[in-house]
JSON list of N, CA and C in Angstrom, two decimals:
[
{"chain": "A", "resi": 1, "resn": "UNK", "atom": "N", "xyz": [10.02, -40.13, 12.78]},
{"chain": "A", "resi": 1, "resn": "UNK", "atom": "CA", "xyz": [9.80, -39.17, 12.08]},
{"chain": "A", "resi": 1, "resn": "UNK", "atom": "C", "xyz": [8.77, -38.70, 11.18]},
{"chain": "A", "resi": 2, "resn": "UNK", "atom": "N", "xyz": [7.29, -38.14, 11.68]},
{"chain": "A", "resi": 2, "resn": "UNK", "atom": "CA", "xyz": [6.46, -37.77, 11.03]},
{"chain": "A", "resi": 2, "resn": "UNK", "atom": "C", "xyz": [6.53, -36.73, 11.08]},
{"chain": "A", "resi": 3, "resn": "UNK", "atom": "N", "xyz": [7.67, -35.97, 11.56]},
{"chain": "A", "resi": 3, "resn": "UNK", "atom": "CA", "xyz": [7.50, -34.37, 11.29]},
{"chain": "A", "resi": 3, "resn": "UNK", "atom": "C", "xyz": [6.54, -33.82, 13.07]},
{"chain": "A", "resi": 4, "resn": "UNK", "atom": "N", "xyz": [6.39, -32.76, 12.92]},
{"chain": "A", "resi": 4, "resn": "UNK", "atom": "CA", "xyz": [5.59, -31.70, 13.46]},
{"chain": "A", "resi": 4, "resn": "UNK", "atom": "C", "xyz": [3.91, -32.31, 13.70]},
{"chain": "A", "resi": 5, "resn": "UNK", "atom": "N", "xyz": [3.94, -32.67, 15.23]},
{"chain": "A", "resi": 5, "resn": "UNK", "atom": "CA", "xyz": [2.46, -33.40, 15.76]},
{"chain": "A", "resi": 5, "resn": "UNK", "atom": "C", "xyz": [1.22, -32.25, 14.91]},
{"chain": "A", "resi": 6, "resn": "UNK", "atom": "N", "xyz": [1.62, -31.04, 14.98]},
{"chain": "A", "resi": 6, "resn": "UNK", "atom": "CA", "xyz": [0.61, -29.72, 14.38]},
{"chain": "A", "resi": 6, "resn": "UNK", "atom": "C", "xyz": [1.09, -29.16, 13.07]},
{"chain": "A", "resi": 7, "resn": "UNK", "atom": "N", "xyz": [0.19, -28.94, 12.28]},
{"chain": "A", "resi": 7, "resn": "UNK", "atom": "CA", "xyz": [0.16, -28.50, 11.13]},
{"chain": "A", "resi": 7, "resn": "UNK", "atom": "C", "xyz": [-0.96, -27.67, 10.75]},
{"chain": "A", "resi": 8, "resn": "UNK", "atom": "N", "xyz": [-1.16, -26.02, 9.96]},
{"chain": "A", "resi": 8, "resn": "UNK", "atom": "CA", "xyz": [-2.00, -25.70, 9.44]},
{"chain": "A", "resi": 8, "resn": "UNK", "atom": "C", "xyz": [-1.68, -24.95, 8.88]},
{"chain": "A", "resi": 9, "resn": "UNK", "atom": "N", "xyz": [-2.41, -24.28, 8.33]},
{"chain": "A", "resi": 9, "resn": "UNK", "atom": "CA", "xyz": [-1.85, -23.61, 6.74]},
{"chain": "A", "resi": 9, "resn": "UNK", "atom": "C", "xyz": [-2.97, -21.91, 6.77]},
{"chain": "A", "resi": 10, "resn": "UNK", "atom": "N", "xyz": [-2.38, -21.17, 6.90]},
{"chain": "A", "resi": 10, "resn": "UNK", "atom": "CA", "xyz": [-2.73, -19.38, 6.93]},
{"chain": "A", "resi": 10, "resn": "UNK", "atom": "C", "xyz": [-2.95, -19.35, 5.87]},
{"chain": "A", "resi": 11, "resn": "UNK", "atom": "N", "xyz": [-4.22, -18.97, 5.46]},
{"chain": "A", "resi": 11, "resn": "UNK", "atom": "CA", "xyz": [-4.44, -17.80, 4.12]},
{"chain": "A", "resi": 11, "resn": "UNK", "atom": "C", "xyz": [-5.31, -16.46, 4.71]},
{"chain": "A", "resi": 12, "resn": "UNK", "atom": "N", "xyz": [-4.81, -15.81, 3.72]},
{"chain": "A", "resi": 12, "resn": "UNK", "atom": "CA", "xyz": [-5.03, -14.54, 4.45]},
{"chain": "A", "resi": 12, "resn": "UNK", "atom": "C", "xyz": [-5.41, -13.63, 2.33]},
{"chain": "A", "resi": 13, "resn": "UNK", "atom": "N", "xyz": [-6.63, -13.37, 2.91]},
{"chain": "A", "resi": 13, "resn": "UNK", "atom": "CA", "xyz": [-7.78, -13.14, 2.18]},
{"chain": "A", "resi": 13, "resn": "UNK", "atom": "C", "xyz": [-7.56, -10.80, 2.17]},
{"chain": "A", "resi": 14, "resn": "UNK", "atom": "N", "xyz": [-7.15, -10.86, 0.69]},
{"chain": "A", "resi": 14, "resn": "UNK", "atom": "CA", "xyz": [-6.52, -9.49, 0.39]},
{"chain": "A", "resi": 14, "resn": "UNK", "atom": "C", "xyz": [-8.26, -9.20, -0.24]},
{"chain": "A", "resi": 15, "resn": "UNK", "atom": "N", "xyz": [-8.04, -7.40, -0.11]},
{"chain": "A", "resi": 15, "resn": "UNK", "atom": "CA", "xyz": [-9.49, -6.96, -1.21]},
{"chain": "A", "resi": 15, "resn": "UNK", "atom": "C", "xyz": [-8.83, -6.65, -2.30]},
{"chain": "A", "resi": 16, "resn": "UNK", "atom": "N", "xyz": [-9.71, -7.13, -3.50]},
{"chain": "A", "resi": 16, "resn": "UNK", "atom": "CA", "xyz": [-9.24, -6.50, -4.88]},
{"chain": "A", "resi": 16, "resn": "UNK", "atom": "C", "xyz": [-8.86, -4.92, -5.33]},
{"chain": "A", "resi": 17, "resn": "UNK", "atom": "N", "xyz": [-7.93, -4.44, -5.82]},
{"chain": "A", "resi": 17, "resn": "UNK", "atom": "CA", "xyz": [-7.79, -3.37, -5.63]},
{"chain": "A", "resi": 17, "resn": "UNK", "atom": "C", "xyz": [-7.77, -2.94, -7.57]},
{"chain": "A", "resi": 18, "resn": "UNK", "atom": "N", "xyz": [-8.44, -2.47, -7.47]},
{"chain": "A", "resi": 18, "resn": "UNK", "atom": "CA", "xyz": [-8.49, -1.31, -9.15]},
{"chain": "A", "resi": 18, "resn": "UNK", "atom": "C", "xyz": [-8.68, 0.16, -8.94]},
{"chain": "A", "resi": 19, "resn": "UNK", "atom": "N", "xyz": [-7.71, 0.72, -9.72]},
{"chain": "A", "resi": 19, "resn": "UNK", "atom": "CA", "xyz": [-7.72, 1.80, -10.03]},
{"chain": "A", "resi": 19, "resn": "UNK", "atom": "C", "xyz": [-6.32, 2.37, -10.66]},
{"chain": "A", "resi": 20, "resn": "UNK", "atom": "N", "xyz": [-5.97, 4.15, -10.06]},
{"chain": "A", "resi": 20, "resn": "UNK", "atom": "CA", "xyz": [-4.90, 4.21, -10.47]},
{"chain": "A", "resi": 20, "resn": "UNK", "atom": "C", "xyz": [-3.89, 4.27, -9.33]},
{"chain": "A", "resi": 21, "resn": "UNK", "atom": "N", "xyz": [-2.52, 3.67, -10.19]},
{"chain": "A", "resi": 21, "resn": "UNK", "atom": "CA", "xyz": [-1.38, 2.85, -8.92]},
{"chain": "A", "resi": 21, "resn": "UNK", "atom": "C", "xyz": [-0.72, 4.14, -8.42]},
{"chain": "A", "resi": 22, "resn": "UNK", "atom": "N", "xyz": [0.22, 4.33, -7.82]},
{"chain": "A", "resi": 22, "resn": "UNK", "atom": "CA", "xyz": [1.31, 5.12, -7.52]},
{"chain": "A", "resi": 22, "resn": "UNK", "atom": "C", "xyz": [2.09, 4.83, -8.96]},
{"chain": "A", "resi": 23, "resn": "UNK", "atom": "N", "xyz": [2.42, 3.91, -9.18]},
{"chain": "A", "resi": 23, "resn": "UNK", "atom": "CA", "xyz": [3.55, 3.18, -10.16]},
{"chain": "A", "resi": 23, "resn": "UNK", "atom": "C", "xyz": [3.08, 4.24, -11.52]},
{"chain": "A", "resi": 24, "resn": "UNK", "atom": "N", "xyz": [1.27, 4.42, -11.79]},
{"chain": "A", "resi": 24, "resn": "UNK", "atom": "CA", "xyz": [1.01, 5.00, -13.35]},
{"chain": "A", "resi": 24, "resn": "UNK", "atom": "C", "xyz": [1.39, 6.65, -12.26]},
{"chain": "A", "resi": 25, "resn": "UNK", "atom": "N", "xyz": [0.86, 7.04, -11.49]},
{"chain": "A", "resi": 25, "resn": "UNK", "atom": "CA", "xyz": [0.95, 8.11, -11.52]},
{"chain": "A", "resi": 25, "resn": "UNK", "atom": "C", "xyz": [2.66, 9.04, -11.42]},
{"chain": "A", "resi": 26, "resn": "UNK", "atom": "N", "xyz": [3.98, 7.75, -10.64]},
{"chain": "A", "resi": 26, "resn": "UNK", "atom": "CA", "xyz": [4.80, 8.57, -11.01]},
{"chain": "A", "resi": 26, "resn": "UNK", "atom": "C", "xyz": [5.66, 8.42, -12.24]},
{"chain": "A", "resi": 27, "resn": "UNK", "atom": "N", "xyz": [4.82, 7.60, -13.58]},
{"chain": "A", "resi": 27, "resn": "UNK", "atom": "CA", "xyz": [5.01, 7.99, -14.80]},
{"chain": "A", "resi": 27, "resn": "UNK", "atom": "C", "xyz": [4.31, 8.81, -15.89]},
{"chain": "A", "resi": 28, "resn": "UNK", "atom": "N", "xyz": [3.54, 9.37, -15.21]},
{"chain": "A", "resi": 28, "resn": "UNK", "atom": "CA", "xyz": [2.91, 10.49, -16.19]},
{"chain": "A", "resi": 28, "resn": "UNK", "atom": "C", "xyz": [2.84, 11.77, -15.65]},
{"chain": "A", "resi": 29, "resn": "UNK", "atom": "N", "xyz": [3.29, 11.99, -14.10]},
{"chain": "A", "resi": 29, "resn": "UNK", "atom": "CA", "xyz": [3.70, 13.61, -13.57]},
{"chain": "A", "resi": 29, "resn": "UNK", "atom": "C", "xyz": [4.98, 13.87, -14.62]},
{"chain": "A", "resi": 30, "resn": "UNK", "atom": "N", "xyz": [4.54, 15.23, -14.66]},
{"chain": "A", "resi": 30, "resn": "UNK", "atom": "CA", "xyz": [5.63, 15.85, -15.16]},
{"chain": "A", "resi": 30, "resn": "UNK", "atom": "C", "xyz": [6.32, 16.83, -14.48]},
{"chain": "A", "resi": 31, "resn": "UNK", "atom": "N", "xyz": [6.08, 17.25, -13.09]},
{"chain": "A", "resi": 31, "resn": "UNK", "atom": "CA", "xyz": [7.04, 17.75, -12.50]},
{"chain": "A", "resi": 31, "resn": "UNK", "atom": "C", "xyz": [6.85, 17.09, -10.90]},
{"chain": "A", "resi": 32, "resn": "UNK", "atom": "N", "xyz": [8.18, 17.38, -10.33]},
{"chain": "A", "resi": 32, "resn": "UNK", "atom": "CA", "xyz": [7.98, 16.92, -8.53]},
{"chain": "A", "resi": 32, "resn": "UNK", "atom": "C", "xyz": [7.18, 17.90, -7.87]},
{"chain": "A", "resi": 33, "resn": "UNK", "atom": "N", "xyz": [5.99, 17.70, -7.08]},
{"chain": "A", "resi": 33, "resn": "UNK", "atom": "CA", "xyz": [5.75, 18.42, -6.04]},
{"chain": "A", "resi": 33, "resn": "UNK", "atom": "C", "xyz": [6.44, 18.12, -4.92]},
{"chain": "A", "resi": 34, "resn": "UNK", "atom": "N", "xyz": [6.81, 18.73, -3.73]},
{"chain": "A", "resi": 34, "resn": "UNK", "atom": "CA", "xyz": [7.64, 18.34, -2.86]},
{"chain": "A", "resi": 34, "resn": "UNK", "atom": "C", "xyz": [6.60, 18.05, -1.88]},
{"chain": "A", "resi": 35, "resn": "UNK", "atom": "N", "xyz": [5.82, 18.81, -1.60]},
{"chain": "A", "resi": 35, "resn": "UNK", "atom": "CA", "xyz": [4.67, 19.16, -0.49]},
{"chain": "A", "resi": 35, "resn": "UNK", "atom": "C", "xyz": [3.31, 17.81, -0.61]},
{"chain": "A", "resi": 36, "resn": "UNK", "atom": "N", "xyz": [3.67, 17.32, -2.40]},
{"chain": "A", "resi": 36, "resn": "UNK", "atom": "CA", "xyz": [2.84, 16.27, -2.49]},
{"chain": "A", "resi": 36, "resn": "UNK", "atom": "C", "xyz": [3.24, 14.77, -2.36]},
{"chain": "A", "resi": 37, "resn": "UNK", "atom": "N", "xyz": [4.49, 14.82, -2.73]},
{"chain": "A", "resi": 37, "resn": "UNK", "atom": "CA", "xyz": [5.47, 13.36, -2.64]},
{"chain": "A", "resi": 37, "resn": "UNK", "atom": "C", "xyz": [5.69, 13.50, -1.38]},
{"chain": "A", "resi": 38, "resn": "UNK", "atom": "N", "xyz": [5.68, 14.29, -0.33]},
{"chain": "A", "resi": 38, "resn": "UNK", "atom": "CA", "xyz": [6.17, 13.64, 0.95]},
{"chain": "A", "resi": 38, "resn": "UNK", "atom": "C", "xyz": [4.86, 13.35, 1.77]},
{"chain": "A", "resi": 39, "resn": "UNK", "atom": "N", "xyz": [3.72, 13.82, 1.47]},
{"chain": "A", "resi": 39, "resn": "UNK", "atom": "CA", "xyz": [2.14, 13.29, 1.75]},
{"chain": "A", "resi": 39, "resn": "UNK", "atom": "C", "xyz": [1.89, 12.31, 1.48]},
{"chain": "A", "resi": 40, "resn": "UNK", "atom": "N", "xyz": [2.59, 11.75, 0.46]},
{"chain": "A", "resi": 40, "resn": "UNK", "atom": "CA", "xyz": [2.06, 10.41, -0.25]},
{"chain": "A", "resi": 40, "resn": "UNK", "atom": "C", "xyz": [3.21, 9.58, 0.78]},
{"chain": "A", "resi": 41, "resn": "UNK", "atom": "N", "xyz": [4.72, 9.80, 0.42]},
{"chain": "A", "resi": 41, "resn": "UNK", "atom": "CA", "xyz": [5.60, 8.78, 1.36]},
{"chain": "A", "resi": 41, "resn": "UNK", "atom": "C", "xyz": [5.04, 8.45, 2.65]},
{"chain": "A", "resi": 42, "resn": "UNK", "atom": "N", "xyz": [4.68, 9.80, 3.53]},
{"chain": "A", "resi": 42, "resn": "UNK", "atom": "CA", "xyz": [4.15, 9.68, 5.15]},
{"chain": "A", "resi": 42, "resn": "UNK", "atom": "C", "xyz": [3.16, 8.48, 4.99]},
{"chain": "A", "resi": 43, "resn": "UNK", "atom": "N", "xyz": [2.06, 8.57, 4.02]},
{"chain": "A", "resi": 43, "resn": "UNK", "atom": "CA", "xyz": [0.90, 7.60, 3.64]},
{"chain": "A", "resi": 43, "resn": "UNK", "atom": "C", "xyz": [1.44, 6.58, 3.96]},
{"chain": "A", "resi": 44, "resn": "UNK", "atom": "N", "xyz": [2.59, 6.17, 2.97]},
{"chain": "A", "resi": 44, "resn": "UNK", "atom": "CA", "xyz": [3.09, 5.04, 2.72]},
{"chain": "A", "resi": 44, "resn": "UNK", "atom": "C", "xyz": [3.90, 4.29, 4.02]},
{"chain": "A", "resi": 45, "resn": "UNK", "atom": "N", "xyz": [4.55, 5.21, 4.31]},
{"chain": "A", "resi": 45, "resn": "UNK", "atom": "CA", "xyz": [5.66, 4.71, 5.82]},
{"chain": "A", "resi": 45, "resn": "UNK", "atom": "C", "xyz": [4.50, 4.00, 6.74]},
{"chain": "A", "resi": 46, "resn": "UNK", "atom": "N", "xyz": [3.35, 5.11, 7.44]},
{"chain": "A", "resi": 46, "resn": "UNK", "atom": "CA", "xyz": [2.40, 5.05, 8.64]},
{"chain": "A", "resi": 46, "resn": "UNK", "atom": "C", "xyz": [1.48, 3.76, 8.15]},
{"chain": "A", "resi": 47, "resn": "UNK", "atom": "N", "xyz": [1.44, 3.00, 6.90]},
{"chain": "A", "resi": 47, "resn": "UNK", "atom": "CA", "xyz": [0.40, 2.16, 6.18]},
{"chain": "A", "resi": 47, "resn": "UNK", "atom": "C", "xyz": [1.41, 0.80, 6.63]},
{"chain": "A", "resi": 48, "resn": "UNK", "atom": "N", "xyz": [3.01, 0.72, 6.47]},
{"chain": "A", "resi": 48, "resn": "UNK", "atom": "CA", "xyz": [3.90, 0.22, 6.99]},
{"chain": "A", "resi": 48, "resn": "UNK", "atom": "C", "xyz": [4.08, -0.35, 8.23]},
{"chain": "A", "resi": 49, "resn": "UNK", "atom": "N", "xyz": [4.16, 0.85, 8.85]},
{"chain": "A", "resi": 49, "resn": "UNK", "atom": "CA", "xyz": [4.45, 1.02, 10.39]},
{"chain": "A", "resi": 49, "resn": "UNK", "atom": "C", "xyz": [2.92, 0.05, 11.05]},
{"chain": "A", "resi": 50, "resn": "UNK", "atom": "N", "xyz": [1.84, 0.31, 10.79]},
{"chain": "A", "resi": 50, "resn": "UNK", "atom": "CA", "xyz": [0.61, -0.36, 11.20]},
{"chain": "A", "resi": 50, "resn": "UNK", "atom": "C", "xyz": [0.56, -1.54, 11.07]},
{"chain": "A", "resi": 51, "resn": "UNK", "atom": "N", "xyz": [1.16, -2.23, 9.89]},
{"chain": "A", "resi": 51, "resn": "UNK", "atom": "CA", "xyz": [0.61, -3.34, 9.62]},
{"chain": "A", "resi": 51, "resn": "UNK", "atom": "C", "xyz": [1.92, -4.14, 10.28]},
{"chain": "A", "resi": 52, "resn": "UNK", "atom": "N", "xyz": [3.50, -3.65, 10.30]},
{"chain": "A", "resi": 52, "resn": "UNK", "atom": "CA", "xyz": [4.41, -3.98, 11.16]},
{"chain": "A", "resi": 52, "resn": "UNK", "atom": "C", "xyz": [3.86, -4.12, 12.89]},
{"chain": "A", "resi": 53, "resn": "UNK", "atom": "N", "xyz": [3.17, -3.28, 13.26]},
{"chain": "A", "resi": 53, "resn": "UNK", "atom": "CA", "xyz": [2.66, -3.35, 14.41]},
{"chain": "A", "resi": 53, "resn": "UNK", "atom": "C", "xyz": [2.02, -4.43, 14.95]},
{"chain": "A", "resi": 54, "resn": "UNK", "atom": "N", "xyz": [1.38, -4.98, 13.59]},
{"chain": "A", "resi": 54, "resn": "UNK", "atom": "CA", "xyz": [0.36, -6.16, 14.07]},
{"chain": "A", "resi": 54, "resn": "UNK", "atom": "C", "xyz": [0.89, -7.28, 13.34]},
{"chain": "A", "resi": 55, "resn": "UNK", "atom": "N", "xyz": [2.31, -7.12, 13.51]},
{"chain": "A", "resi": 55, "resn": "UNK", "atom": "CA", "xyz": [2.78, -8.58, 12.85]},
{"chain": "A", "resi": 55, "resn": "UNK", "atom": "C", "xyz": [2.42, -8.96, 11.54]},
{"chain": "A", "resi": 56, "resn": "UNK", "atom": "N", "xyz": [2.37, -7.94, 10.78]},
{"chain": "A", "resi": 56, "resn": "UNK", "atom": "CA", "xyz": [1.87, -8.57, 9.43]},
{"chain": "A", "resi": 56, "resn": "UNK", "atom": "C", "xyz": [3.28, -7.85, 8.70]},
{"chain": "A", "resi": 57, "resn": "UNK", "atom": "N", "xyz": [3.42, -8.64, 7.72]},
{"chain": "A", "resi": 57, "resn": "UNK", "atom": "CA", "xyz": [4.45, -8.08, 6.34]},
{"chain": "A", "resi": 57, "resn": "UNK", "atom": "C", "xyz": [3.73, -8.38, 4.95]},
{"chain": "A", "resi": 58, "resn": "UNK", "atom": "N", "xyz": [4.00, -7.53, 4.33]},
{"chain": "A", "resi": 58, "resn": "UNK", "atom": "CA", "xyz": [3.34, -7.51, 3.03]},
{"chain": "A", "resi": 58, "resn": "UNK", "atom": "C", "xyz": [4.20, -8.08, 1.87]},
{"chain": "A", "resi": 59, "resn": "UNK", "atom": "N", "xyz": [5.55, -8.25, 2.06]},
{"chain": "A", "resi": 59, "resn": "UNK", "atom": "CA", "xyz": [6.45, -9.23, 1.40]},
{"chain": "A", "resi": 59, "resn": "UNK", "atom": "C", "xyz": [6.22, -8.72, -0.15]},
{"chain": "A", "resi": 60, "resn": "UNK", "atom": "N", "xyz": [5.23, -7.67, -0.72]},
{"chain": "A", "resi": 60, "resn": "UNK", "atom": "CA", "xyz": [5.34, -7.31, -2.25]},
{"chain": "A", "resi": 60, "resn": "UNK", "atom": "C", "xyz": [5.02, -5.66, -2.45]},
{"chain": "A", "resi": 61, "resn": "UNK", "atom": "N", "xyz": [5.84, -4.70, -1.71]},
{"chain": "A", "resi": 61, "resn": "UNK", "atom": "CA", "xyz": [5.82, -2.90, -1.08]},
{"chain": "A", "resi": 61, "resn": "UNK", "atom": "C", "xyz": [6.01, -2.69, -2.82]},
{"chain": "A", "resi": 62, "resn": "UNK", "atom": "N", "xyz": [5.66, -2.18, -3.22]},
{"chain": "A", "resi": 62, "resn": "UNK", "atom": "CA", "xyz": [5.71, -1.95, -5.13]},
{"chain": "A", "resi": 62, "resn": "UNK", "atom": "C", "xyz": [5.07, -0.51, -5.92]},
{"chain": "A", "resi": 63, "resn": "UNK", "atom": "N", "xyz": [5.14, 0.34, -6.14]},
{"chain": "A", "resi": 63, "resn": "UNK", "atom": "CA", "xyz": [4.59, 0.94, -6.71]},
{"chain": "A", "resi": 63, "resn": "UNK", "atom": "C", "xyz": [3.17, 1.08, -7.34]},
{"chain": "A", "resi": 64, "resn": "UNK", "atom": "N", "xyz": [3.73, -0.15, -7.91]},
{"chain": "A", "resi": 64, "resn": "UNK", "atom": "CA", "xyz": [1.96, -0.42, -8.59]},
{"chain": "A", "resi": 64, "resn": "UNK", "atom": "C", "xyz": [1.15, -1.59, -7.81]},
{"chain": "A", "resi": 65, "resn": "UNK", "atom": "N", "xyz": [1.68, -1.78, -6.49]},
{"chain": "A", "resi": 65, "resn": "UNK", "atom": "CA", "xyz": [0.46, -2.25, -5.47]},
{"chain": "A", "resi": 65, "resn": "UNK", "atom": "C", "xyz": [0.27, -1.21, -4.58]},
{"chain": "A", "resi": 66, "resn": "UNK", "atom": "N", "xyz": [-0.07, -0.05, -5.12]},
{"chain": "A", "resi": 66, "resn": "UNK", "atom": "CA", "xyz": [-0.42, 1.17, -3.97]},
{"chain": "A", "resi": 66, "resn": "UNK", "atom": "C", "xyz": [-1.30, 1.85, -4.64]},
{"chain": "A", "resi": 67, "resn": "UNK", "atom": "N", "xyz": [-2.04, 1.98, -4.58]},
{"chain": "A", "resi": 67, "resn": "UNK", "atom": "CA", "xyz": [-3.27, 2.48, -5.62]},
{"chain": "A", "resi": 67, "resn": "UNK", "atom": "C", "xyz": [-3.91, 3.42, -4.55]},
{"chain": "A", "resi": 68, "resn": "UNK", "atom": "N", "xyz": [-4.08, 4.40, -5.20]},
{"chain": "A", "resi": 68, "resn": "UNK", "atom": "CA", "xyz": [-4.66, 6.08, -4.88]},
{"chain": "A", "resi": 68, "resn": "UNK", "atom": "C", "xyz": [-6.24, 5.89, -5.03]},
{"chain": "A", "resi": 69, "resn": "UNK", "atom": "N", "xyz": [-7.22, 6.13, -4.00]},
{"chain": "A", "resi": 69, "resn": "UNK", "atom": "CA", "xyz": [-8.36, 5.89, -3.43]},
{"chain": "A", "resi": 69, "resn": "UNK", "atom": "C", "xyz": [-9.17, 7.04, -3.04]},
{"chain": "A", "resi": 70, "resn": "UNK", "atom": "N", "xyz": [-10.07, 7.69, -3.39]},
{"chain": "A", "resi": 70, "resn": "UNK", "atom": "CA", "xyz": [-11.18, 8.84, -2.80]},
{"chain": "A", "resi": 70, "resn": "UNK", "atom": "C", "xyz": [-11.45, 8.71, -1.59]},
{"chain": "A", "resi": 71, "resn": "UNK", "atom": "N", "xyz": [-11.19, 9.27, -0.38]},
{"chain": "A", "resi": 71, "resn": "UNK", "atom": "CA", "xyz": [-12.07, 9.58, 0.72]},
{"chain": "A", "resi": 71, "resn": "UNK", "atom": "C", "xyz": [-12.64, 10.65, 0.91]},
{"chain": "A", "resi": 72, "resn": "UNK", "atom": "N", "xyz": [-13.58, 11.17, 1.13]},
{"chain": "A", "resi": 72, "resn": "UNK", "atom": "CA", "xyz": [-14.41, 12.34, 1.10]},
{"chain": "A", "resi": 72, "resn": "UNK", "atom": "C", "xyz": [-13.71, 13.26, 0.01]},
{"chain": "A", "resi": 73, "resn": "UNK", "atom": "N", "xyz": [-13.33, 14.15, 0.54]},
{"chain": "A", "resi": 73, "resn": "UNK", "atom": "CA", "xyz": [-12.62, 14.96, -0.27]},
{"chain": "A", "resi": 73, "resn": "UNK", "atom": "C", "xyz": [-11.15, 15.26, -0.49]},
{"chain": "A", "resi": 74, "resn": "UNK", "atom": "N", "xyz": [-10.53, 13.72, 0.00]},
{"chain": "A", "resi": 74, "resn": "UNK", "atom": "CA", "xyz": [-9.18, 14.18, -0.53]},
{"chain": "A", "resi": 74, "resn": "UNK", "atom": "C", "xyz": [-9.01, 12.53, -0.84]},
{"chain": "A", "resi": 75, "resn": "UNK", "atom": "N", "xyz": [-7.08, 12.34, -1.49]},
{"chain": "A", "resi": 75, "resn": "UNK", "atom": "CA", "xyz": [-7.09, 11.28, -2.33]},
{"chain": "A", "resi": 75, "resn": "UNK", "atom": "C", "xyz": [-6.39, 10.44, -0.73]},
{"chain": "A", "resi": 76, "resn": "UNK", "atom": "N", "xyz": [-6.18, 9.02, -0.50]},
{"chain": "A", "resi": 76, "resn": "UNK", "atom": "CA", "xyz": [-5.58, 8.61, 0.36]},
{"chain": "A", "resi": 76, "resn": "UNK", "atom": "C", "xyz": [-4.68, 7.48, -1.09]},
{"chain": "A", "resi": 77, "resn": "UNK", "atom": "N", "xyz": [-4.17, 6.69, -0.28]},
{"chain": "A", "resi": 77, "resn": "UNK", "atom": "CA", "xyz": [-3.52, 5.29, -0.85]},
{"chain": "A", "resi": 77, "resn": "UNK", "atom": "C", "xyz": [-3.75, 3.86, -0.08]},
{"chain": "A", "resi": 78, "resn": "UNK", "atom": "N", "xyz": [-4.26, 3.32, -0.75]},
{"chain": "A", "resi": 78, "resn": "UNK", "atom": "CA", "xyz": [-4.33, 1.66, -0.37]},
{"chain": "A", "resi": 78, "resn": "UNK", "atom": "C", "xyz": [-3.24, 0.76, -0.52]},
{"chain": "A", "resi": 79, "resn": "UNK", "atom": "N", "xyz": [-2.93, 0.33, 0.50]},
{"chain": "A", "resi": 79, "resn": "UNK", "atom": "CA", "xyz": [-1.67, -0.94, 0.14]},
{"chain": "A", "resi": 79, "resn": "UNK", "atom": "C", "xyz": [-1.95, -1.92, -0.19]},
{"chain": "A", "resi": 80, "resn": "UNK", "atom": "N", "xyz": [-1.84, -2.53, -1.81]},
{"chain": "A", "resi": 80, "resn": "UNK", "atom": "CA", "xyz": [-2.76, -3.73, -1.75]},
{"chain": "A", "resi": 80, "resn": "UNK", "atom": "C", "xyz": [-1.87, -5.21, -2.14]}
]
């Protein structure tokens, strides 16, 4: 009994993420947009669905690990 002939160990190397989260922004709206919260969910589901695709799980889906990001001219969200 030495266990398992193979052994190795996955790290898996995240980018730093700063800015502002989902988590600050849905505590300082003061009203629901409908047309804007379901832009942001779709974000969120299809950011899901991709990384489910390729066998990955993110094991920490959180509010304030979703941070809102500039692309050209509109805002996207990072899953971080």
């Amino acid at each position: 009994g030495h266990g398992s002939p193979f052994s190795f160990s996955l790290y898996i190397k995240m980018q730093l993420c700063t800015g502002y989260t989902l988590k600050e922004w849905l505590e300082q709206r003061t009203h629901v947009n409908v047309k804007e919260s379901m832009y942001i969910f779709r974000q969120i589901v299809e950011g899901l669905a991709y990384l489910h695709k390729n066998n990955i799980c993110h094991r920490d889906v959180k509010p304030s690990n979703i941070f809102r990001v500039r692309s050209s001219q509109q805002y996207l969200l990072s899953l971080c």
